[in-house]
Short mmCIF file of C-alpha atoms in Angstrom, two decimals:
data_model
loop_
_atom_site.label_atom_id
_atom_site.label_comp_id
_atom_site.label_asym_id
_atom_site.label_seq_id
_atom_site.Cartn_x
_atom_site.Cartn_y
_atom_site.Cartn_z
CA MET A 1 0.21 0.04 -0.04
CA THR A 2 1.31 3.37 -0.93
CA VAL A 3 0.36 6.17 1.19
CA ILE A 4 1.19 9.73 0.74
CA SER A 5 0.71 13.32 2.08
CA ASP A 6 2.22 15.38 -0.70
CA PRO A 7 1.24 15.09 -4.36
CA THR A 8 5.03 15.20 -5.13
CA ASP A 9 5.57 11.84 -3.57
CA PHE A 10 3.59 9.74 -6.23
CA ASN A 11 4.87 9.31 -9.75
CA GLU A 12 4.74 5.98 -11.74
CA GLU A 13 8.24 5.81 -13.19
CA GLU A 14 8.60 2.63 -14.24
CA LEU A 15 5.79 1.84 -16.96
CA TYR A 16 6.48 0.83 -20.61
CA VAL A 17 4.49 0.04 -23.60
CA ASP A 18 5.94 -2.00 -26.45
CA LEU A 19 4.51 -0.38 -29.71
CA GLU A 20 5.51 -3.44 -31.77
CA SER A 21 2.22 -4.74 -32.31
CA ILE A 22 0.87 -1.43 -33.59
CA PHE A 23 3.73 -0.09 -35.55
CA GLY A 24 5.72 -2.87 -36.51
CA HIS A 25 8.74 -2.02 -34.88
CA SER A 26 9.77 -2.49 -31.32
CA LEU A 27 9.73 0.76 -29.34
CA PHE A 28 9.42 0.99 -25.52
CA LEU A 29 7.43 4.15 -24.75
CA LYS A 30 8.25 5.56 -21.03
CA CYS A 31 4.92 6.71 -20.11
CA GLU A 32 5.46 9.72 -17.38
CA GLY A 33 1.89 10.73 -17.28
CA PHE A 34 1.17 8.80 -14.18
CA ASN A 35 1.23 11.43 -11.41
CA PHE A 36 -0.70 14.04 -10.05
CA ALA A 37 0.29 16.45 -12.60
CA GLY A 38 -0.02 14.44 -15.30
CA SER A 39 3.29 14.99 -17.09
CA ILE A 40 7.05 14.55 -16.81
CA LYS A 41 7.11 18.37 -16.23
CA LEU A 42 6.20 17.48 -12.52
CA LYS A 43 9.93 16.57 -12.31
CA ALA A 44 11.25 19.92 -13.64
CA ALA A 45 8.73 21.99 -11.39
CA THR A 46 9.96 20.23 -8.35
CA GLU A 47 13.55 20.78 -8.96
CA MET A 48 13.23 24.12 -9.93
CA VAL A 49 11.04 25.11 -6.87
CA GLU A 50 13.12 23.36 -4.40
CA ALA A 51 16.29 24.94 -6.03
CA ALA A 52 14.67 28.48 -5.72
CA GLU A 53 14.06 27.39 -2.08
CA TRP A 54 17.43 26.44 -1.43
CA GLN A 55 18.95 29.54 -2.96
CA GLY A 56 16.64 31.63 -0.64
CA LEU A 57 14.69 33.45 -3.63
CA LEU A 58 11.20 32.56 -2.32
CA THR A 59 9.30 34.08 0.77
CA ARG A 60 5.68 33.86 1.60
CA ASP A 61 5.16 36.87 -0.29
CA SER A 62 6.64 35.72 -3.57
CA ILE A 63 4.73 35.09 -6.45
CA LEU A 64 5.56 32.44 -8.67
CA VAL A 65 5.89 33.31 -12.77
CA GLU A 66 6.39 31.09 -15.69
CA SER A 67 5.69 31.12 -19.43
CA SER A 68 4.07 27.75 -20.15
CA SER A 69 2.25 26.11 -22.77
CA GLY A 70 0.38 23.97 -20.42
CA ASN A 71 1.92 20.99 -18.65
CA LEU A 72 4.44 22.77 -16.89
CA GLY A 73 2.10 25.51 -15.87
CA VAL A 74 -0.18 22.41 -14.34
CA ALA A 75 2.88 21.06 -12.66
CA LEU A 76 4.05 24.44 -10.92
CA SER A 77 0.36 25.11 -10.00
CA MET A 78 0.17 21.92 -8.11
CA VAL A 79 3.47 22.34 -6.65
CA ALA A 80 2.72 25.72 -5.62
CA ALA A 81 -0.37 24.66 -4.01
CA SER A 82 1.30 21.93 -1.99
CA LYS A 83 3.88 24.52 -0.71
CA GLY A 84 1.62 27.32 -0.30
CA TYR A 85 2.76 29.60 -2.93
CA ARG A 86 1.11 31.81 -5.30
CA PHE A 87 1.73 31.21 -9.14
CA LEU A 88 0.61 33.27 -12.26
CA CYS A 89 1.12 31.21 -15.56
CA VAL A 90 1.56 33.18 -18.82
CA THR A 91 0.28 31.26 -21.64
CA ASP A 92 -1.26 31.85 -25.15
CA SER A 93 -4.32 30.78 -26.96
CA ARG A 94 -3.15 27.52 -28.23
CA CYS A 95 -3.08 26.47 -24.51
CA ASN A 96 -5.66 23.40 -23.82
CA LEU A 97 -8.66 24.62 -22.29
CA ALA A 98 -8.28 21.55 -20.03
CA SER A 99 -4.81 22.87 -18.68
CA ARG A 100 -6.17 26.23 -18.04
CA ARG A 101 -8.97 24.87 -16.33
CA LEU A 102 -6.64 22.62 -14.14
CA MET A 103 -4.26 25.31 -13.29
CA GLU A 104 -7.28 27.80 -12.31
CA ALA A 105 -8.66 24.58 -10.02
CA LEU A 106 -5.33 24.49 -8.29
CA GLY A 107 -5.79 27.89 -7.19
CA SER A 108 -3.19 29.60 -9.56
CA ARG A 109 -3.97 32.67 -12.16
CA VAL A 110 -3.65 32.40 -15.75
CA HIS A 111 -2.90 35.01 -18.31
CA ILE A 112 -3.50 34.34 -21.91
CA ILE A 113 -1.45 36.10 -24.49
CA ALA A 114 -3.58 36.55 -27.61
CA GLU A 115 -1.25 38.09 -30.18
CA PRO A 116 2.26 36.87 -31.08
CA ALA A 117 5.05 39.17 -30.76
CA ALA A 118 6.63 40.34 -34.27
CA ASP A 119 9.85 38.82 -33.34
CA GLY A 120 9.72 35.47 -31.31
CA GLY A 121 6.03 34.64 -31.81
CA PHE A 122 3.71 33.71 -29.03
CA LEU A 123 6.67 32.65 -27.01
CA GLY A 124 8.45 36.12 -27.37
CA ALA A 125 5.26 37.52 -26.44
CA ARG A 126 5.11 35.37 -23.01
CA LEU A 127 8.75 36.11 -22.12
CA ALA A 128 8.22 39.88 -22.60
CA LEU A 129 5.17 39.93 -20.41
CA VAL A 130 7.01 37.47 -17.72
CA ARG A 131 10.13 40.15 -17.87
CA GLU A 132 8.04 43.33 -17.65
CA LEU A 133 6.35 41.58 -14.42
CA CYS A 134 9.63 40.76 -12.85
CA ALA A 135 10.87 44.29 -13.21
CA THR A 136 7.77 46.05 -12.07
CA ASP A 137 7.01 43.92 -8.82
CA GLU A 138 9.85 42.37 -6.78
CA ARG A 139 7.59 39.87 -5.43
CA TYR A 140 7.36 37.92 -8.65
CA VAL A 141 9.63 35.17 -9.28
CA TRP A 142 10.63 33.64 -12.59
CA LEU A 143 12.13 30.10 -12.63
CA ASN A 144 12.82 30.43 -16.30
CA GLN A 145 12.20 26.63 -17.53
CA TYR A 146 14.36 27.76 -20.93
CA ALA A 147 17.46 28.25 -18.90
CA ASN A 148 17.22 27.19 -15.35
CA PRO A 149 19.56 24.22 -15.10
CA GLY A 150 17.11 22.29 -12.69
CA ASN A 151 15.27 21.72 -15.81
CA TRP A 152 17.87 19.33 -16.90
CA LYS A 153 19.00 18.09 -13.81
CA ALA A 154 15.66 16.84 -12.97
CA HIS A 155 16.18 14.17 -15.75
CA TYR A 156 19.77 13.58 -15.22
CA ARG A 157 18.90 12.58 -11.77
CA THR A 158 15.64 10.75 -12.36
CA THR A 159 14.56 9.99 -15.86
CA ALA A 160 17.60 8.98 -17.50
CA PRO A 161 18.83 6.59 -14.65
CA GLU A 162 15.32 5.21 -14.67
CA ILE A 163 15.58 4.07 -18.10
CA ALA A 164 19.34 2.98 -17.76
CA ARG A 165 17.91 0.33 -14.84
CA GLN A 166 15.43 -1.09 -17.13
CA PHE A 167 17.25 -1.31 -20.49
CA PRO A 168 21.09 -1.33 -19.61
CA LYS A 169 21.59 -2.42 -23.32
CA LEU A 170 20.07 0.58 -24.53
CA ASP A 171 20.98 1.50 -27.84
CA VAL A 172 19.02 4.60 -29.16
CA LEU A 173 16.74 7.01 -27.09
CA PHE A 174 14.00 9.19 -28.70
CA VAL A 175 13.42 12.38 -26.84
CA GLY A 176 11.10 15.51 -27.63
CA ALA A 177 12.44 18.99 -27.83
CA GLY A 178 10.60 21.57 -26.15
CA THR A 179 12.20 23.52 -23.72
CA THR A 180 15.07 20.80 -24.07
CA GLY A 181 15.43 20.06 -20.38
CA THR A 182 14.28 16.32 -20.94
CA LEU A 183 16.65 16.02 -23.73
CA MET A 184 19.53 17.75 -22.31
CA GLY A 185 19.10 15.76 -18.84
CA CYS A 186 18.94 12.32 -20.54
CA ALA A 187 21.53 13.32 -23.00
CA ARG A 188 24.02 14.46 -20.54
CA PHE A 189 23.52 11.30 -18.68
CA PHE A 190 23.99 8.61 -21.40
CA ARG A 191 27.42 10.51 -22.52
CA GLU A 192 28.64 9.38 -19.36
CA TRP A 193 27.13 5.83 -19.41
CA PRO A 194 29.53 3.32 -20.51
CA ARG A 195 27.95 1.62 -23.54
CA PRO A 196 27.05 4.30 -26.45
CA VAL A 197 23.82 5.51 -26.93
CA HIS A 198 22.45 7.20 -29.89
CA ILE A 199 20.34 10.36 -28.84
CA VAL A 200 17.92 11.42 -31.42
CA ALA A 201 15.89 14.52 -30.65
CA VAL A 202 12.36 14.84 -32.39
CA ASP A 203 10.99 18.21 -32.91
CA SER A 204 7.84 19.71 -34.51
CA ALA A 205 8.65 21.32 -37.89
CA GLY A 206 8.23 24.83 -38.14
CA SER A 207 10.37 25.18 -34.82
CA VAL A 208 13.41 27.18 -34.63
CA THR A 209 15.16 25.12 -31.82
CA PHE A 210 17.61 23.69 -34.49
CA GLY A 211 17.81 26.35 -36.68
CA GLY A 212 14.65 25.80 -39.09
CA ALA A 213 12.43 28.51 -40.13
CA PRO A 214 9.55 29.66 -38.15
CA ARG A 215 6.23 28.48 -38.93
CA ARG A 216 2.52 27.95 -37.81
CA ARG A 217 2.52 25.11 -34.78
CA MET A 218 -0.93 24.50 -33.12
CA ILE A 219 -0.01 21.48 -31.07
CA PRO A 220 1.44 22.54 -27.76
CA GLY A 221 4.38 20.60 -25.90
CA LEU A 222 7.37 20.39 -28.52
CA GLY A 223 9.03 23.31 -30.75
CA THR A 224 9.52 26.53 -30.10
CA SER A 225 9.88 29.99 -31.67
CA VAL A 226 12.85 31.24 -29.48
CA ARG A 227 15.69 28.98 -29.38
CA PRO A 228 16.11 27.53 -25.63
CA ALA A 229 19.14 28.76 -23.57
CA LEU A 230 19.55 25.15 -22.33
CA LEU A 231 20.19 23.56 -25.45
CA ASP A 232 23.77 22.31 -26.09
CA GLU A 233 23.69 20.32 -29.63
CA SER A 234 27.17 18.61 -28.94
CA TYR A 235 25.09 16.08 -26.89
CA VAL A 236 22.55 15.38 -30.05
CA ASP A 237 23.47 12.95 -32.34
CA GLU A 238 20.35 13.47 -34.50
CA VAL A 239 17.32 15.65 -35.03
CA ILE A 240 14.06 14.77 -36.84
CA LEU A 241 11.22 17.01 -37.81
CA VAL A 242 7.87 15.94 -37.47
CA GLU A 243 4.93 17.59 -39.67
CA GLU A 244 1.85 18.16 -37.18
CA ALA A 245 -0.26 15.97 -39.56
CA ASP A 246 1.99 13.13 -38.75
CA THR A 247 1.85 13.70 -34.96
CA ILE A 248 -2.09 13.45 -35.34
CA ARG A 249 -2.30 10.42 -37.35
CA SER A 250 0.46 8.81 -34.62
CA CYS A 251 -1.87 9.81 -31.94
CA HIS A 252 -5.16 8.72 -33.41
CA ARG A 253 -3.45 5.07 -34.36
CA LEU A 254 -2.42 4.76 -30.84
CA ALA A 255 -5.77 5.73 -29.50
CA ARG A 256 -7.46 2.84 -31.80
CA ARG A 257 -5.52 0.56 -29.97
CA GLY A 258 -6.50 1.90 -26.53
CA PHE A 259 -3.42 3.99 -25.87
CA LEU A 260 -4.68 7.92 -25.37
CA PHE A 261 -1.61 9.83 -25.50
CA GLY A 262 -0.66 13.75 -25.89
CA GLY A 263 0.77 15.49 -28.83
CA SER A 264 4.33 15.53 -27.51
CA THR A 265 4.10 11.71 -27.54
CA GLY A 266 2.44 11.39 -30.90
CA THR A 267 5.42 13.70 -32.31
CA VAL A 268 8.09 11.45 -30.69
CA VAL A 269 6.60 8.03 -31.78
CA SER A 270 6.00 9.36 -35.21
CA GLY A 271 9.72 10.27 -35.76
CA ALA A 272 10.98 7.10 -34.04
CA MET A 273 8.98 5.15 -36.38
CA ARG A 274 10.59 7.01 -39.24
CA TRP A 275 13.86 6.29 -38.12
CA LEU A 276 13.81 2.69 -36.97
CA PRO A 277 13.04 1.18 -40.48
CA GLU A 278 15.79 3.29 -41.91
CA HIS A 279 18.41 1.63 -39.34
CA ASP A 280 17.57 -1.77 -39.26
CA GLY A 281 15.60 -1.14 -35.94
CA HIS A 282 14.53 -4.48 -35.29
CA ASP A 283 18.34 -5.34 -33.81
CA LEU A 284 17.91 -2.37 -31.80
CA THR A 285 16.93 -1.53 -28.13
CA ALA A 286 14.87 1.65 -28.64
CA VAL A 287 13.32 3.66 -25.94
CA ALA A 288 11.01 7.02 -26.41
CA ILE A 289 9.61 9.13 -23.83
CA ALA A 290 5.84 10.08 -23.66
CA PRO A 291 5.40 13.13 -21.45
CA ASP A 292 1.83 12.84 -20.86
CA LEU A 293 -1.42 11.32 -21.77
CA GLY A 294 -4.41 12.50 -23.99
CA GLU A 295 -7.25 13.66 -21.85
CA ARG A 296 -5.84 17.35 -22.07
CA TYR A 297 -6.35 17.07 -25.79
CA LEU A 298 -9.74 15.81 -26.17
CA ASP A 299 -10.86 19.33 -27.61
CA THR A 300 -7.88 19.52 -30.22
CA ILE A 301 -6.10 16.64 -31.50
CA TYR A 302 -8.72 14.20 -30.89
CA GLN A 303 -11.79 16.34 -31.91
CA THR A 304 -12.94 16.12 -35.45
CA ASN A 305 -14.15 19.87 -36.10
CA TRP A 306 -10.70 20.99 -34.82
CA LEU A 307 -9.01 18.63 -36.88
CA GLN A 308 -10.52 19.49 -40.02
CA ASP A 309 -10.69 23.46 -39.44
CA LEU A 310 -6.67 23.39 -39.15
CA TYR A 311 -5.56 20.34 -41.42
CA GLY A 312 -8.14 19.48 -43.92
CA ASP A 313 -10.86 16.69 -44.24
CA ASP A 314 -8.31 13.87 -45.18
CA VAL A 315 -5.82 14.41 -42.15
CA LEU A 316 -6.35 11.11 -40.98
CA ALA A 317 -7.30 9.30 -44.40
CA HIS A 318 -3.49 8.38 -44.96
CA ASP A 319 -3.44 5.81 -42.34
CA ASP A 320 -5.29 2.67 -43.05
CA LEU A 321 -5.79 1.50 -39.52
CA ILE A 322 -7.64 4.91 -38.86
CA ALA A 323 -9.66 4.93 -42.27
CA GLY A 324 -11.26 1.96 -41.58
CA PHE A 325 -13.09 3.56 -38.61
CA LEU A 326 -14.10 6.66 -40.73
CA PRO A 327 -17.18 7.13 -42.89
CA ASP A 328 -17.20 6.84 -46.60
#
């Protein structure tokens, strides 16, 4: 029996799904959505808040503030509630309604940016507001997930060692690139691992993280319009860019087999399933990280009208497994 008194004390970290029966290539998907925050972001949120406490940056008058597309905002809302801090999440119109409601239910305030900045898009506009708040009111404490070393250290200490314990003969690891905290923490850990591990970063097409040209992205989680300060490309062996239509198809393919995951997972799985056939993946031990589950995306990537409005009527028609469920 597990008994806890703090929501951060529970996190199911040892659950993997083998996707071979669904996609035809063995890929062990590390499921990070089984905690009270519902995503892998709980690890970074806890690490960054505790580091700020240790450094003496937080008092009872402090107001935590962070820019987030959703999951970190929910995680910080939970951590702030458990520790008695106030929290303001600065997000934008792409943030899922479910995530916004979760943050508000946990007692946080949510400010939604409606217009992107001319330079830096929605993220640039969010960061500008956070900087303005901190410059004009000393109560605000910005954790800055995009540059805070606690973001990657959380995964260096937890996520990567968890994978290494279960897969000591790991060959390739697929990690989604958002703030790049998970990517950098895992890549730094496996750089020191006695067995070479090929690190593949998976990013959304239209993200500028790895130098690509910016363009519209509607699925929150992965990708940025401002290059993250945490990123050190010397730790990354390869980068795969995934179109959002392919993300959606992967999510729906998983859902048709009973696994409801979020958009970031769909992106990582899509990238991995493109890479594995090209590298004789049947002989490799491959792991991918699934940051969250899919309930928060029911109004977006699992909602027919949203899909059709943004991606057209045939966005799901290219997958035979999915097409068999669609009306003629």
